[in-house]
Coordinates of C-alpha atoms and ligand atoms in Angstrom, one line a residue:
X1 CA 1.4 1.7 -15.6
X2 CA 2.8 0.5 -18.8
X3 CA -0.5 -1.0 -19.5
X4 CA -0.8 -2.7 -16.0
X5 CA -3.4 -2.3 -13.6
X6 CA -1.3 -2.0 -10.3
X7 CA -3.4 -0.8 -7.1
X8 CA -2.3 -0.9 -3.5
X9 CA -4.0 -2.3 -0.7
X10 CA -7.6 -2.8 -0.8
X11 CA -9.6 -0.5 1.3
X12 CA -12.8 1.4 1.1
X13 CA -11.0 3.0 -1.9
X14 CA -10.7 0.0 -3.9
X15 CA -14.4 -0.1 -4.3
X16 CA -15.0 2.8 -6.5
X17 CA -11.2 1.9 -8.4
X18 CA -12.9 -1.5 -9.4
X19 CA -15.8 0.4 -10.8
X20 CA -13.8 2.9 -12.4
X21 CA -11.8 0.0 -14.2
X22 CA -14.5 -2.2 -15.5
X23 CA -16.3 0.8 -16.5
X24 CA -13.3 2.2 -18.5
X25 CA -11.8 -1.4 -20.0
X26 CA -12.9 -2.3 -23.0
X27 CA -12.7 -5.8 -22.3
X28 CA -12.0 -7.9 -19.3
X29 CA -8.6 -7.6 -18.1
X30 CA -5.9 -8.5 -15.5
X31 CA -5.7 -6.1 -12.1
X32 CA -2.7 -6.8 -9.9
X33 CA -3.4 -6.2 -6.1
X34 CA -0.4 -5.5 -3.4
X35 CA -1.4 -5.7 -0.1
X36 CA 0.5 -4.6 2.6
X37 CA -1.0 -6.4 5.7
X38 CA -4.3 -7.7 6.4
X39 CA -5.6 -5.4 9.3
X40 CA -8.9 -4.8 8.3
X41 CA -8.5 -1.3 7.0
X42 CA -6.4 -2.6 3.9
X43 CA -8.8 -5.4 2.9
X44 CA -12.3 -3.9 3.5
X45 CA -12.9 -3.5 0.4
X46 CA -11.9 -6.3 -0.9
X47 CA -15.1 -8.4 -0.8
X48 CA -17.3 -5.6 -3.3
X49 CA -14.2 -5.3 -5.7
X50 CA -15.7 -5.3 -9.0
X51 CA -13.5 -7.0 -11.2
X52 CA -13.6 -10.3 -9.0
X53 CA -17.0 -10.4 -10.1
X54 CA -16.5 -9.7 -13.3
X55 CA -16.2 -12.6 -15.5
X56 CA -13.1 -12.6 -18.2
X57 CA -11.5 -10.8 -15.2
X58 CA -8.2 -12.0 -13.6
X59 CA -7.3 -10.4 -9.9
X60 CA -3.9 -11.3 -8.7
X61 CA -3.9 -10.8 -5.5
X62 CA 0.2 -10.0 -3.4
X63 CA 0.2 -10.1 -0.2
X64 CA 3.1 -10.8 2.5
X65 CA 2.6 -14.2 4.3
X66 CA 0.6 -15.1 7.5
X67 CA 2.4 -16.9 10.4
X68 CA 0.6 -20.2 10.0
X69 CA -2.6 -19.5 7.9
X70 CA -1.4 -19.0 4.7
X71 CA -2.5 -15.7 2.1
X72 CA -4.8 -17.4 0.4
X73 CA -6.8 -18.9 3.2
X74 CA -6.7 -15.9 5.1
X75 CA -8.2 -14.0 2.3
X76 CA -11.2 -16.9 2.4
X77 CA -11.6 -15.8 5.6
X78 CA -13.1 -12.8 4.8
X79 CA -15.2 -13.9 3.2
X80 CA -16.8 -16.7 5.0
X81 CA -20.2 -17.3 6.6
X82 CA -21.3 -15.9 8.9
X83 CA -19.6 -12.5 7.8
X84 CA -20.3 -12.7 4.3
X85 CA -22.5 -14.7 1.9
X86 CA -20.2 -15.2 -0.9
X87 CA -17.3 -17.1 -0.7
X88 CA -14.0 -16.1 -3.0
X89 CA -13.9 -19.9 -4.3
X90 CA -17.5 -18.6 -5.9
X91 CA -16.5 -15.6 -7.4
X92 CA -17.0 -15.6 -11.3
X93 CA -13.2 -13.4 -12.2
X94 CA -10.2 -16.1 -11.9
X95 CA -8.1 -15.1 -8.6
X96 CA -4.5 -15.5 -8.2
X97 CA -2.7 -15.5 -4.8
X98 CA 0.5 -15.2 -4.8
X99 CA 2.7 -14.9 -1.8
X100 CA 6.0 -12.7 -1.5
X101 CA 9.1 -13.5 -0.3
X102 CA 10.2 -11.1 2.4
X103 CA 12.3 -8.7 -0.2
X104 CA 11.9 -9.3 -3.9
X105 CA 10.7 -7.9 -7.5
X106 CA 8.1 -8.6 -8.9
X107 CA 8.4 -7.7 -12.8
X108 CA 5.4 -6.9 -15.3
X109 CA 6.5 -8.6 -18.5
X110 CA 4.4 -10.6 -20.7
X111 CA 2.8 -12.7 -20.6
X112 CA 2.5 -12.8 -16.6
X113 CA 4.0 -11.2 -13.8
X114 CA 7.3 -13.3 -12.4
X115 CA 9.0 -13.1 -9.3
X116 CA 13.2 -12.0 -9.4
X117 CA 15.2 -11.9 -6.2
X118 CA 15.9 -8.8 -4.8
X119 CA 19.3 -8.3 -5.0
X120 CA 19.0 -9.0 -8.8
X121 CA 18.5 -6.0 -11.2
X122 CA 15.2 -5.7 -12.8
X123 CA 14.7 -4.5 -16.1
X124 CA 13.9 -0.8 -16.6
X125 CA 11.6 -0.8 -19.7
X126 CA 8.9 -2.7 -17.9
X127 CA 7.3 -2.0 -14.3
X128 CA 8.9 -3.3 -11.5
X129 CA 7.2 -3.8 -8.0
X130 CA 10.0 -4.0 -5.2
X131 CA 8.7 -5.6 -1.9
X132 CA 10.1 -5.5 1.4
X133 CA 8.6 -6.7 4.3
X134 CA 9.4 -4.8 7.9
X135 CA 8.3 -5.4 11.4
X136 CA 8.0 -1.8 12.6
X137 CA 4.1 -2.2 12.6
X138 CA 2.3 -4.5 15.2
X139 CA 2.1 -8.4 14.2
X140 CA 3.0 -9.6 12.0
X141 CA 4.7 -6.5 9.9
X142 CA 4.2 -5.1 7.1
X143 CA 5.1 -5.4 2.9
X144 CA 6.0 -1.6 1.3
X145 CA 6.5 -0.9 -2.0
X146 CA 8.8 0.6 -4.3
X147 CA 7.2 0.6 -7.9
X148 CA 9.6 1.5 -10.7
X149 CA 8.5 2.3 -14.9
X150 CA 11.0 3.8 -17.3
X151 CA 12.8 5.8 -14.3
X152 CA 9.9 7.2 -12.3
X153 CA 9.5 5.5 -8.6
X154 CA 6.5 5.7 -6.2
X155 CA 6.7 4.4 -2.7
X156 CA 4.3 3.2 -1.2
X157 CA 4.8 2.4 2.7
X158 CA 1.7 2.5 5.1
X159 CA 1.5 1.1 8.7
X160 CA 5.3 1.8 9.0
X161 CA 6.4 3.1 12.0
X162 CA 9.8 4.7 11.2
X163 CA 10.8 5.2 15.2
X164 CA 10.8 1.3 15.0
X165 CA 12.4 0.7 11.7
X166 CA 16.2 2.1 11.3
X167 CA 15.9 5.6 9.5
X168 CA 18.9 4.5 7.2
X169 CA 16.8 1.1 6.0
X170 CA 13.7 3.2 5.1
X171 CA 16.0 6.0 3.4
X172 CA 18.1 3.8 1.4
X173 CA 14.9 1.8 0.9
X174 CA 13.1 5.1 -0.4
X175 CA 16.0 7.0 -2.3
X176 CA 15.4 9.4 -5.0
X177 CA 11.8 8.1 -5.5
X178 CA 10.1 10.8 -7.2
X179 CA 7.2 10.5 -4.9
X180 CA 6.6 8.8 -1.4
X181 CA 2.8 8.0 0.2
X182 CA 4.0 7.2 3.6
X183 CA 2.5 7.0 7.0
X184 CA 1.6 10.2 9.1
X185 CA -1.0 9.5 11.2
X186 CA 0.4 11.2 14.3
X187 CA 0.7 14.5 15.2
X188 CA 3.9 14.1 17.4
X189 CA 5.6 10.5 18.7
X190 CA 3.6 11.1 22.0
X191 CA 0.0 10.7 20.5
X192 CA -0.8 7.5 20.8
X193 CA 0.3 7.1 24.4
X194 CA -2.4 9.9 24.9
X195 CA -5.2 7.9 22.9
X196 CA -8.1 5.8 25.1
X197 CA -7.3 2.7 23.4
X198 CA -4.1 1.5 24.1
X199 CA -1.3 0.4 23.8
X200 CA 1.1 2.9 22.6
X201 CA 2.2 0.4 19.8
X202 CA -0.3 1.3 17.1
X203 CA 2.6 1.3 14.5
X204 CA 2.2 4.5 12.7
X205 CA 4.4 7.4 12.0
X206 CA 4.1 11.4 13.4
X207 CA 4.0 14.1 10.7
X208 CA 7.3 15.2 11.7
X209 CA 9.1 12.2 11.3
X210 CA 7.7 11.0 7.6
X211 CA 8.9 14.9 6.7
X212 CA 12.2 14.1 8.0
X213 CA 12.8 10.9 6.3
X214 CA 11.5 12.1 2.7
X215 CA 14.2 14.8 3.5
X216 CA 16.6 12.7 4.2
X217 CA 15.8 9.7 1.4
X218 CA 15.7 13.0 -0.9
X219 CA 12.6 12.3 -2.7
X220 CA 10.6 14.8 -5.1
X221 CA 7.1 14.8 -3.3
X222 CA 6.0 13.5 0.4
X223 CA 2.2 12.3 0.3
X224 CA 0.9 12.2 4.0
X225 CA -0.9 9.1 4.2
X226 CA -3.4 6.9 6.8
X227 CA -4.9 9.8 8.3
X228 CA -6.9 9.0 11.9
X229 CA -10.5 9.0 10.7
X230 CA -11.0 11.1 13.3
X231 CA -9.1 13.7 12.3
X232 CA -10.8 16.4 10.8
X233 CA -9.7 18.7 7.3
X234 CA -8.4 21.4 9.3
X235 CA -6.7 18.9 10.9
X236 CA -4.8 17.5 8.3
X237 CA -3.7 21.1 6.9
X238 CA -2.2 21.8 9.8
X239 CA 0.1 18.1 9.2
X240 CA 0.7 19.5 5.8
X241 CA 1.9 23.0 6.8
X242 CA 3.8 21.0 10.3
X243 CA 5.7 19.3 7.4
X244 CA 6.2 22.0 5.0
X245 CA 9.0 23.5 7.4
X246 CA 11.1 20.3 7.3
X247 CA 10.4 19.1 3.8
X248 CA 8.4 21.7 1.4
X249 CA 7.1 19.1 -1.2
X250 CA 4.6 17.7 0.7
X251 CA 0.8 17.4 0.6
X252 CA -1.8 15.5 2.2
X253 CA -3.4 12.2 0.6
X254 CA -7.5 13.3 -0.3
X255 CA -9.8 10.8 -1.8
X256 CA -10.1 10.8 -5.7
X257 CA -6.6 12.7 -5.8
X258 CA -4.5 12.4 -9.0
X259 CA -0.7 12.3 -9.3
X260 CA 0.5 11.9 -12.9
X261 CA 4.5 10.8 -13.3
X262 CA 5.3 11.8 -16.9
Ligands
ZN301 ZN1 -2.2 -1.9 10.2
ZN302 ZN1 -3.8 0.7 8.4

């Protein structure tokens, strides 16, 4: 975006992304990494990210804090012994933590990224990240996204469980993006009191709901997102065409898919 690379959260996914950008990059370059939470499934891949050990490479890494461990150390963590053999501090590519405030922008002009606060305006002709941190997923929350370039917003909000998080907040919070990836791992509201691990409080959204919300936030596309892994592709058509009769623009989130914003 704008000559930034911006990706969001670091799962399984990020792996081949890190590939794909030092494969395409002509020379070693900046990547800027949001994270939403910490729960394993958004940092898995974090530890075979290519570009961290890239040399040249700079990874700035986002992230909402952690009640009394701090970003940065908690990303050590992961990598420690005896879970894994190479700690971050070793890593050739220069790391950047930086932690967000609960709301704020974070703005992409030269010659690094600075933070604004949120009820400021950020410039338009560069991109702008908008945090916001919620507590509608189980401890301790989680950071969504709202990125904005020359008048074309994506949201990003994952882990969000919109029956705990006031409809209006989200919608006002979402508004006229152009497209939203948003939580839908549940079938209906009652799915998670029916699953063998409990508790209920998972923190994700039903199908039904996200579709309702992207209606309401009147956004141009609805990306279902975090699908149970043990869900299987008939599965997930079934969400898409359960979501089509409340909001029409939607499809399901597959691996490798492209959206292009023009
Ligand atoms: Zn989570
Ligand atoms: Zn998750």
């Amino acid at each position: 975006v704008g000559g930034c690379h911006l990706v969001f959260d670091a799962g399984t996914g990020a792996i081949p992304c890190g590939v794909e950008l030092c494969r395409s990059a002509e020379r070693p370059s900046r990547v800027h990494l949001f994270l939403s939470h910490l729960h394993h499934d958004h940092v898995e891949g974090l530890r075979h990210f290519e570009p961290a050990y890239s040399p040249g490479w700079e990874c700035w890494i986002f992230g909402p804090g952690t009640a009394g461990i701090g970003l940065a150390r908690a990303l050590g963590m992961l990598m420690q012994s005896p879970w894994f053999p190479k700690p971050m501090r070793s890593l050739p590519a220069r790391i950047v933590v930086r932690k967000l405030p609960p709301t704020v922008h974070v703005v992409f002009a030269r010659p690094k990224p600075f933070f604004l606060p949120a009820r400021t305006a950020p410039p338009a002709d560069v991109p702008v990240v908008t945090a916001r941190h919620v507590r509608a997923h189980p401890k301790p929350g989680v950071t969504l996204y709202r990125l904005n370039y020359r008048g074309r917003t994506v949201v990003y909000a994952t882990d969000v469980d919109l029956a705990r998080w006031p409809q209006a907040e989200f919608v006002q919070f979402a508004r006229r993006a152009d497209v939203v990836i948003l939580d839908a791992q549940y079938s209906s509201p009652e799915e998670p009191r029916q699953l063998p691990q409990r508790p209920s409080q998972w923190g994700h959204t039903s199908v039904r709901a996200a579709a309702e919300a992207a209606r309401e936030a009147d956004v141009g596309e609805l990306v279902l997102f975090h699908h149970d892994p043990r869900r299987s592709d008939a599965e997930i058509t079934d969400f898409e065409r359960v979501a089509r009769t409340v909001f029409p623009a939607t499809r399901a989130a597959r691996e490798g898919m492209e959206l292009q914003l023009r």
